[in-house]
mmCIF file of C-alpha atoms in Angstrom:
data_model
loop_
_atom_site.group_PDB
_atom_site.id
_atom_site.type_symbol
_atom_site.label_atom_id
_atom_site.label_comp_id
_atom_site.label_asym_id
_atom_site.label_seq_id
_atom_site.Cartn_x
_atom_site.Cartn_y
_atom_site.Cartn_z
ATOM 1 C CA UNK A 5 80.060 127.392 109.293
ATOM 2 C CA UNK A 6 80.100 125.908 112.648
ATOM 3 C CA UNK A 7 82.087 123.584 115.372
ATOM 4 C CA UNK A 8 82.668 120.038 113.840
ATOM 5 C CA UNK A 9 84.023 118.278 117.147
ATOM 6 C CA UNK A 10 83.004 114.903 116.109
ATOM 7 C CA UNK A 11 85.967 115.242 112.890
ATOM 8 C CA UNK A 12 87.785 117.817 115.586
ATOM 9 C CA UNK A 13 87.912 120.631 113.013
ATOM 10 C CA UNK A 14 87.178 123.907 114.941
ATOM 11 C CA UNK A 15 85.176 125.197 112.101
ATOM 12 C CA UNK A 16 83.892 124.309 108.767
ATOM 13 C CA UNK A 17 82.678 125.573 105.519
ATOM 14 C CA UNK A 18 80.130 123.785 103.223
ATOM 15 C CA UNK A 19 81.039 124.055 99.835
ATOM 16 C CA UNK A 20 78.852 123.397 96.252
ATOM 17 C CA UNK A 21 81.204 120.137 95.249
ATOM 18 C CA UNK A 22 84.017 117.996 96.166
ATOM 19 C CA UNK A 23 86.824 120.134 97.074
ATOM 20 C CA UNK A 24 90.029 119.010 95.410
ATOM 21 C CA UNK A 25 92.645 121.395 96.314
ATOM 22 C CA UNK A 26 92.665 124.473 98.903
ATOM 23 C CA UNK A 27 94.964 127.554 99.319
ATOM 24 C CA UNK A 28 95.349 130.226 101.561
ATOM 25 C CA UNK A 29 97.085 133.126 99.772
ATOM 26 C CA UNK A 30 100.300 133.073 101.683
ATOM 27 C CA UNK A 31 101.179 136.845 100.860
ATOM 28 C CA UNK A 32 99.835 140.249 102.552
ATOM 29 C CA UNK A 33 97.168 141.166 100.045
ATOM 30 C CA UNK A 34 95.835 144.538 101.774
ATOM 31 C CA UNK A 35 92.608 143.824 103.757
ATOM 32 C CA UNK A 36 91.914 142.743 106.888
ATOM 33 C CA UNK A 37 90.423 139.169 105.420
ATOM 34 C CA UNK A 38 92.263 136.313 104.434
ATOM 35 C CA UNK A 39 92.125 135.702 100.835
ATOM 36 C CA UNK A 40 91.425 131.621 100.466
ATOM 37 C CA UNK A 41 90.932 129.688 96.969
ATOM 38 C CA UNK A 42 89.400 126.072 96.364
ATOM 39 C CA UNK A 43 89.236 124.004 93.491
ATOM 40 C CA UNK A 44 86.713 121.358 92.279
ATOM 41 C CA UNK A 45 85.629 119.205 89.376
ATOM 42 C CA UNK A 46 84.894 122.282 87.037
ATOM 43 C CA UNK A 47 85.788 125.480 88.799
ATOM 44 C CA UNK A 48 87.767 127.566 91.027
ATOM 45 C CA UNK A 49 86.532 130.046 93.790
ATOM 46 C CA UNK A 50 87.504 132.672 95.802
ATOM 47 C CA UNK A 51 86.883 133.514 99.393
ATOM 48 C CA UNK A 52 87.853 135.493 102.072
ATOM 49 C CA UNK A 53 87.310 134.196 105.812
ATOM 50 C CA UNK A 54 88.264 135.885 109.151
ATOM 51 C CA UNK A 55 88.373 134.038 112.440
ATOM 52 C CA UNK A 56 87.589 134.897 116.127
ATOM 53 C CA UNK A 57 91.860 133.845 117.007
ATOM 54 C CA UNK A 58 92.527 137.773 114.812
ATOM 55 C CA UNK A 59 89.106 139.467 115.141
ATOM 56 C CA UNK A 60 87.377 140.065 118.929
ATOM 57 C CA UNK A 61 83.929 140.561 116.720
ATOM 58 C CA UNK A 62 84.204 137.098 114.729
ATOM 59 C CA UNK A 63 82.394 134.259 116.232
ATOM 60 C CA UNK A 64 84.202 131.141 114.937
ATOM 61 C CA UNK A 65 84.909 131.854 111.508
ATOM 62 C CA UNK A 66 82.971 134.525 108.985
ATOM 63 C CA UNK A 67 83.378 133.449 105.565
ATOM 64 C CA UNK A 68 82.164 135.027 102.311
ATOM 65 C CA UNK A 69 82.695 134.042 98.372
ATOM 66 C CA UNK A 70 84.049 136.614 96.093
ATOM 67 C CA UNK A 71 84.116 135.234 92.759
ATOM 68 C CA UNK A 72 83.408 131.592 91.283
ATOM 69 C CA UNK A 73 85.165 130.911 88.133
ATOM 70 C CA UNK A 74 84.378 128.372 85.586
ATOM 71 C CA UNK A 75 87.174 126.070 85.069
ATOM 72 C CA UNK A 76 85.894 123.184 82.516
ATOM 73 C CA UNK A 77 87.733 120.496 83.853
ATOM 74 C CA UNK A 78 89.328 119.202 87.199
ATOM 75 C CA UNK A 79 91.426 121.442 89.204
ATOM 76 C CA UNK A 80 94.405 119.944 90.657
ATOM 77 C CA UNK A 81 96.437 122.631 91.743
ATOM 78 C CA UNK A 82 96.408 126.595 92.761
ATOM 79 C CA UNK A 83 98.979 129.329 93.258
ATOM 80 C CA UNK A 84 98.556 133.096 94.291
ATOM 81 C CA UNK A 85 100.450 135.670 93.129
ATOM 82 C CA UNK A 86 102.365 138.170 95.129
ATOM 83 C CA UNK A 87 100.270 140.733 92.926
ATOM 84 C CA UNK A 88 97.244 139.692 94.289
ATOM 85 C CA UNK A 89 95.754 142.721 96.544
ATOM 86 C CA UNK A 90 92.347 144.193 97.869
ATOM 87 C CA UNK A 91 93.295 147.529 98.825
ATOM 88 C CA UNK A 92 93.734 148.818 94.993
ATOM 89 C CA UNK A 93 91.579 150.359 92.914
ATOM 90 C CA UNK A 94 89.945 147.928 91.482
ATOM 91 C CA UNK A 95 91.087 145.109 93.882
ATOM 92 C CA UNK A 96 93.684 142.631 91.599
ATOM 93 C CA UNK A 97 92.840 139.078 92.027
ATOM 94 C CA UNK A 98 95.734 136.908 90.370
ATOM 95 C CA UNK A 99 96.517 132.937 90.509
ATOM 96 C CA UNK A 100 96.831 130.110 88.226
ATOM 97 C CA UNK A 101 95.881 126.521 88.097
ATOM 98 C CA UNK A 102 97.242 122.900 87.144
ATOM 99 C CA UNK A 103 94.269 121.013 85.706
ATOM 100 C CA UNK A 104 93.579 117.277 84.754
ATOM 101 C CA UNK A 105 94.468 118.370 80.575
ATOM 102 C CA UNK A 106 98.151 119.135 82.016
ATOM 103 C CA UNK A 107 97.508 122.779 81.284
ATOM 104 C CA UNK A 108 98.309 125.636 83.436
ATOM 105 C CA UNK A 109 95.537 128.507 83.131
ATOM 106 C CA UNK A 110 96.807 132.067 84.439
ATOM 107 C CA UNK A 111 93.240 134.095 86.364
ATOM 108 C CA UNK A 112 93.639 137.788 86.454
ATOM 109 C CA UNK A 113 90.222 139.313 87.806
ATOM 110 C CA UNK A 114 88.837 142.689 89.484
ATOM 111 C CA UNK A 115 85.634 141.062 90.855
ATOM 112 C CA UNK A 116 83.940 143.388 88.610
ATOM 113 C CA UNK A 117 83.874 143.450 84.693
ATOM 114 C CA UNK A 118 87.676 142.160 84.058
ATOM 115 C CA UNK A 119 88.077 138.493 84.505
ATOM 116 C CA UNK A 120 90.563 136.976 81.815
ATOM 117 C CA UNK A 121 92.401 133.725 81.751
ATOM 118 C CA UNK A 122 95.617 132.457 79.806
ATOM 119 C CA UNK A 123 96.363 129.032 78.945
ATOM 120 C CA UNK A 124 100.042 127.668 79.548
ATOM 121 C CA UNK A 125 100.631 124.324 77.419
ATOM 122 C CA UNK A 126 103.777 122.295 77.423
ATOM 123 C CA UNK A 127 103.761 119.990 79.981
ATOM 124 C CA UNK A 128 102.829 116.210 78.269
ATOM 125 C CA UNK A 129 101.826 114.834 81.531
ATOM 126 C CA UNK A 130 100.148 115.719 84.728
ATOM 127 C CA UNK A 131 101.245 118.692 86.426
ATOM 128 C CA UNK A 132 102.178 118.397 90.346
ATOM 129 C CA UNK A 133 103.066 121.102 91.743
ATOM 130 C CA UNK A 134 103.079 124.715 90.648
ATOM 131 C CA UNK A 135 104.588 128.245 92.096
ATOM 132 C CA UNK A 136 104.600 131.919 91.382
ATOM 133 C CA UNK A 137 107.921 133.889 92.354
ATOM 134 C CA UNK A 138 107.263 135.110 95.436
ATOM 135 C CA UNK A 139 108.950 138.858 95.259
ATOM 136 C CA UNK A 140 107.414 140.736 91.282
ATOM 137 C CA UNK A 141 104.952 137.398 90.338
ATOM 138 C CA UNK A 142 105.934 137.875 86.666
ATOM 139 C CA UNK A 143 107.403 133.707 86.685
ATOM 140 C CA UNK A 144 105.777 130.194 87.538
ATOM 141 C CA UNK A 145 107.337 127.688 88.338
ATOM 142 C CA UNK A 146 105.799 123.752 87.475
ATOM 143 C CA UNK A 147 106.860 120.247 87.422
ATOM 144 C CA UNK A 148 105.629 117.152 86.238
ATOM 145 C CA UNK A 149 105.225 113.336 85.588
ATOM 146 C CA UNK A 150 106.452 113.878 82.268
ATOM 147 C CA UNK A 151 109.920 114.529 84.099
ATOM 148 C CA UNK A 152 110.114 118.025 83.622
ATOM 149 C CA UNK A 153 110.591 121.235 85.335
ATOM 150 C CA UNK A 154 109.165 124.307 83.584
ATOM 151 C CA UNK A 155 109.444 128.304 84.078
ATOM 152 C CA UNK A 156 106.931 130.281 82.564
ATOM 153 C CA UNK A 157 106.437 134.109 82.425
ATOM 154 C CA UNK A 158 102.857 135.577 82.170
ATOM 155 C CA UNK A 159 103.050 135.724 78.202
ATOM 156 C CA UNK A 160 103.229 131.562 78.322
ATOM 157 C CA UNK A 161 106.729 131.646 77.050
ATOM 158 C CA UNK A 162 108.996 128.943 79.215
ATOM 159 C CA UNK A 163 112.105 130.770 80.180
ATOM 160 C CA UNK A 164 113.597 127.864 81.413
ATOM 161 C CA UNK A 165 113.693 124.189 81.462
ATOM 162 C CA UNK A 166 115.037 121.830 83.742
ATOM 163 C CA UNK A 167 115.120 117.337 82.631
ATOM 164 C CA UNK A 168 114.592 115.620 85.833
ATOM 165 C CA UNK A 169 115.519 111.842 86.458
ATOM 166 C CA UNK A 170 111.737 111.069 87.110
ATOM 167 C CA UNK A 171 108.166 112.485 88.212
ATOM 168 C CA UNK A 172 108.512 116.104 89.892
ATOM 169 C CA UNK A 173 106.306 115.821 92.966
ATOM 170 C CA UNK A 174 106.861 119.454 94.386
ATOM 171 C CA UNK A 175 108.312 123.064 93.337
ATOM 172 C CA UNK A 176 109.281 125.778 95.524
ATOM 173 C CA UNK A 177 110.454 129.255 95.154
ATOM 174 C CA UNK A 178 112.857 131.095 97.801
ATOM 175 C CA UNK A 179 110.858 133.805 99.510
ATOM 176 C CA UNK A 180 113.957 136.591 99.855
ATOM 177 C CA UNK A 181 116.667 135.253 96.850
ATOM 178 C CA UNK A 182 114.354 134.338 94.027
ATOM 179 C CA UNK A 183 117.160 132.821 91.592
ATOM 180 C CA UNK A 184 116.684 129.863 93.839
ATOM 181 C CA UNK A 185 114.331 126.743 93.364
ATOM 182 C CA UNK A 186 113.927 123.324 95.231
ATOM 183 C CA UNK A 187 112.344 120.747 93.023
ATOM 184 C CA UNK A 188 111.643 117.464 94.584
ATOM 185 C CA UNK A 189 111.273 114.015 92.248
ATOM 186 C CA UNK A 190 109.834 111.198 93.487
ATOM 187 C CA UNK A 191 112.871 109.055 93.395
ATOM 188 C CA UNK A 192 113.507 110.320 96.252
ATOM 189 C CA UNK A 193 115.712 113.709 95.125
ATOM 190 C CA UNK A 194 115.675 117.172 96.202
ATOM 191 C CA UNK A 195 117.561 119.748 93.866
ATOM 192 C CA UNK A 196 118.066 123.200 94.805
ATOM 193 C CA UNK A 197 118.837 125.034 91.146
ATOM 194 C CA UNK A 198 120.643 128.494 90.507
ATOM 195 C CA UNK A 199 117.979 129.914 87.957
ATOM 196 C CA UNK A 200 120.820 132.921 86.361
ATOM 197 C CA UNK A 201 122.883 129.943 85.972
ATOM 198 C CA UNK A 202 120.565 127.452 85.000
ATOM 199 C CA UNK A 203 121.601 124.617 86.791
ATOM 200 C CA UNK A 204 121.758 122.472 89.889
ATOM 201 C CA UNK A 205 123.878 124.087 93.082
ATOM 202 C CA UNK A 206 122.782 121.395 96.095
ATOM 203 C CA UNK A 207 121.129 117.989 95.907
ATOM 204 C CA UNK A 208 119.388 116.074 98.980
ATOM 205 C CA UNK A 209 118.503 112.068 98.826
ATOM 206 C CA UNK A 210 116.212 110.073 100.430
ATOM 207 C CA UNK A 211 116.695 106.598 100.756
ATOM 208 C CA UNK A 212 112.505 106.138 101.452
ATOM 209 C CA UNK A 213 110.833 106.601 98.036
ATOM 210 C CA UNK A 214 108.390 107.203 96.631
ATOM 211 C CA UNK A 215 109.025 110.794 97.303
ATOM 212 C CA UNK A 216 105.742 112.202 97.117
ATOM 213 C CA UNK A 217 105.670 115.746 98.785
ATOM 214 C CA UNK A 218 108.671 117.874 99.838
ATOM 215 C CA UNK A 219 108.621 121.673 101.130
ATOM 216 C CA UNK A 220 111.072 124.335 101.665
ATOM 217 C CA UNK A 221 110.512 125.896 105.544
ATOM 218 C CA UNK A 222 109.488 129.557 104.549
ATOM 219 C CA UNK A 223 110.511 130.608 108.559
ATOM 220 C CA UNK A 224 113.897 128.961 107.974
ATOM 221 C CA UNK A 225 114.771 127.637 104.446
ATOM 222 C CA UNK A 226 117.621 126.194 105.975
ATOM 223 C CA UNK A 227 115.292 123.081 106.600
ATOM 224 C CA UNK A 228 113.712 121.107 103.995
ATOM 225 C CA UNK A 229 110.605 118.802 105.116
ATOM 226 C CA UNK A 230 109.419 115.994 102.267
ATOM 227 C CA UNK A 231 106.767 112.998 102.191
ATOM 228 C CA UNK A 232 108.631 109.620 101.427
ATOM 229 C CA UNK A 233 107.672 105.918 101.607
ATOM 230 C CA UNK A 234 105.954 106.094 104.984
ATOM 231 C CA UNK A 235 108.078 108.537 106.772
ATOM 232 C CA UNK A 236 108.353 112.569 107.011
ATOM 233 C CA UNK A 237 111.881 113.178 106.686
ATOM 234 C CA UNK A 238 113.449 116.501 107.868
ATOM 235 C CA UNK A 239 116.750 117.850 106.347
ATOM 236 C CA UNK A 240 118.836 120.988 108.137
ATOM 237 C CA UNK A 241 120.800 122.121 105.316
ATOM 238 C CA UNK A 242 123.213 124.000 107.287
ATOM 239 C CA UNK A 243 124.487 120.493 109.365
ATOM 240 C CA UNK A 244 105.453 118.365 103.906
ATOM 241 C CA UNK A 245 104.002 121.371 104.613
ATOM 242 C CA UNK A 246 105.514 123.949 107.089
ATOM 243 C CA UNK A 247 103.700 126.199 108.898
ATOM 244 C CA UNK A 248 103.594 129.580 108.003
ATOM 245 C CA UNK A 249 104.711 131.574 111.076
ATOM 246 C CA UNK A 250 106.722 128.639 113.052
ATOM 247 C CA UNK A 251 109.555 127.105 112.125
ATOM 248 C CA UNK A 252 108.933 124.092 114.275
ATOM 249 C CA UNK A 253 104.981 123.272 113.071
ATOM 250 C CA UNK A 254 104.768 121.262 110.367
ATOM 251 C CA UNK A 255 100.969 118.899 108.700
ATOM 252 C CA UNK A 256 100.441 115.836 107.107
ATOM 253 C CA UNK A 257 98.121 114.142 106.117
ATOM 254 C CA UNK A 258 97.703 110.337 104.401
ATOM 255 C CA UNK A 259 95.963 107.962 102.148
ATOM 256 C CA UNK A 260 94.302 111.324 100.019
ATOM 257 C CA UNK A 261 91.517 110.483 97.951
ATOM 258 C CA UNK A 262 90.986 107.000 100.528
ATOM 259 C CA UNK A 263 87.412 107.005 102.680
ATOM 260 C CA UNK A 264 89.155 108.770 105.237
ATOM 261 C CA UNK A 265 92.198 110.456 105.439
ATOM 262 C CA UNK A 266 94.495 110.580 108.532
ATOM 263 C CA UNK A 267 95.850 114.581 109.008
ATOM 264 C CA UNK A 268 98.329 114.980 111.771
ATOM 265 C CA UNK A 269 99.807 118.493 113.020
ATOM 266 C CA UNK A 270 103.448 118.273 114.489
ATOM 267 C CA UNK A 271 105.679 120.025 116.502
ATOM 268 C CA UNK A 272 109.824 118.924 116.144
ATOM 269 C CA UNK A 273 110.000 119.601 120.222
ATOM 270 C CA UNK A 274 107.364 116.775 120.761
ATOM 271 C CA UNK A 275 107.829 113.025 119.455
ATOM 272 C CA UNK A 276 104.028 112.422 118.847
ATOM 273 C CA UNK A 277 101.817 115.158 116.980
ATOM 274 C CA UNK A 278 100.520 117.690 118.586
ATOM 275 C CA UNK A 279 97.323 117.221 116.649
ATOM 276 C CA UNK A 280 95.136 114.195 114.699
ATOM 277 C CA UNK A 281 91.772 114.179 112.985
ATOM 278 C CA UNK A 282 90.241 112.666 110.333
ATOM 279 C CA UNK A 283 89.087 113.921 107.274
ATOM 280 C CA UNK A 284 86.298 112.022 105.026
ATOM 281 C CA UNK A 285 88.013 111.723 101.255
ATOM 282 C CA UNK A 286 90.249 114.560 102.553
ATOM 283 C CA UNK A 287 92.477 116.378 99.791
ATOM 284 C CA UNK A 288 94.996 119.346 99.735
ATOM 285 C CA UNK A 289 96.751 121.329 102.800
ATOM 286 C CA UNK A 290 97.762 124.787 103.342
ATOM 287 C CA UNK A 291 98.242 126.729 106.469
ATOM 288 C CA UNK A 292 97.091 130.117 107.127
ATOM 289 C CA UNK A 293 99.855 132.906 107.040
ATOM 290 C CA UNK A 294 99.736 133.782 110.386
ATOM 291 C CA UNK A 295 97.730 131.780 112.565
ATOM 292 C CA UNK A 296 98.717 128.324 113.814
ATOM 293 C CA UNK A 297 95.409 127.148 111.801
ATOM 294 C CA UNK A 298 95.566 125.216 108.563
ATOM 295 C CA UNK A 299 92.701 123.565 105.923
ATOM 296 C CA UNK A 300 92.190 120.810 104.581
ATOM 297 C CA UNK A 301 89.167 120.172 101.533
ATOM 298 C CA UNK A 302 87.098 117.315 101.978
ATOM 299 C CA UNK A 303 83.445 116.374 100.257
ATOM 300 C CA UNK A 304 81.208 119.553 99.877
ATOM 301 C CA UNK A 305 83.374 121.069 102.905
ATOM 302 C CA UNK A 306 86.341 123.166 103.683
ATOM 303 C CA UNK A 307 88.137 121.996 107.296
ATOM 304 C CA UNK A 308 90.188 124.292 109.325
ATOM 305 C CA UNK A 309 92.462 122.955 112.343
ATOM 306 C CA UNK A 310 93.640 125.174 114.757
ATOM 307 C CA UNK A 311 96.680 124.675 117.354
ATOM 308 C CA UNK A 312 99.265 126.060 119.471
ATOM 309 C CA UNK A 313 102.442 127.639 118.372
#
């Protein structure tokens, strides 16, 4: 846990393995720490880390692990649930995971005695992205190479399914009206669906594919942000990943999985990025929920960029 200039991270955490995919828990879970989750070859764990930007008393960053769960096989992707919180008695600790068997594994833990897992099967090709709803937590949301886009509830019963017209690269939930998803395939199209009426309401095309990462602006959803061919391609909806607590900061980052990754941090008021590094077989990208500070996993390591609003 200290300054990596020479990869210009401001601070880093050294982890057991290879860090596939990171998450900050982007809802208010009660404490004054920020709940953070990282996946590798065989298991998931979960942290909490503070930094000095929120707490006078923190030098750089204080990070501690709460629970490391066995997983058995690769994890490719995590989601928190809005249920998630530290203050109760016991403390509820709630995600789930897309793996390399195209299963989706529900956690529900108390850090204490209680730590219970469901398996969600269905999907007959890898999983890509994954989403609890945002408001009650009681539906995921996943989609998939094998053209598909599935809602779950917490029993494992799909209460919906959605054909798409090829791979679905990324699923997101509204954060205020929660009958509305945006599902991005990678040919290159964005669907917003009504889920009470089951169906399609707004479509967005790129004409750069492949499509391989799209996100809904949680500051502003009328703005739509998505990965495609070599570009990052913005869409207002009134005429990758956005930042938390700007509407205007956005990350990217290229070649994952490559030697070295390229991660850039941009701002739509200035034409170059506000921010580069590079990350050493760098993989998965979340900002914090209200810093201007994102992470990135890398080998053995957790990364965390920090910049200005």
């Amino acid at each position: 846990m200290k300054q990596d200039a020479s990869r210009n991270a401001a601070y880093t955490v050294d982890c057991e393995d290879y860090v596939h995919v990171v998450e900050f828990n982007p809802f208010e879970n009660g404490d004054s720490g920020n709940l953070i989750a990282y996946g590798g070859n065989n298991y998931v764990v979960i942290g909490t880390c503070t930094f000095q930007e929120e707490e006078a008393d923190v030098e750089g960053i204080q990070y501690k692990t709460l629970r490391t769960f066995h997983h058995g096989v690769r994890v490719d992707g995590i989601a928190w649930s809005p249920e998630t919180r530290l203050d109760s008695l016991p403390p509820v600790i709630k995600f789930c995971t897309s793996a390399a068997d195209m299963k989706i594994r529900l956690f529900t833990s108390d850090l204490q005695d209680k730590n219970e897992y469901k398996v969600l099967e269905g999907h007959t090709d890898f999983i890509n992205g994954l989403v609890f709803d945002p408001k009650e937590g009681q539906e995921i949301a996943s989609v998939s190479d094998d053209h598909t886009c599935r809602i779950w509830n917490l029993e494992g019963v799909q209460t919906a399914h959605f054909v798409l017209h090829s791979p679905g690269m990324s699923v997101c939930w509204h954060p205020e009206e929660t009958f509305k998803l945006m599902v991005a395939e990678k040919n290159g199209t964005i669907r917003f669906y009504d889920l009470l009426a089951q169906q399609a309401i707004l479509s967005l095309e790129s004409e750069q594919v492949p499509l391989m990462s799209a996100h809904w602006c949680l500051k502003n959803t009328f703005k739509v942000g998505a990965v495609a061919g070599n570009d990052w391609l913005i869409w207002d909806i009134t005429r990758s990943r956005w930042s938390t607590i700007s509407e205007n900061l956005f990350a990217t980052t290229g070649y994952p999985g490559k030697m070295a990754s390229q991660f850039q941090i941009h701002h739509l008021g200035h034409p170059q990025p506000i921010l580069m590094g590079s990350v050493a077989v760098g993989s998965g990208l979340s900002w914090h929920r209200t810093l201007p500070l994102c992470v990135i996993g890398g080998d053995h390591k957790l990364l965390f960029w920090v910049t200005e609003v």
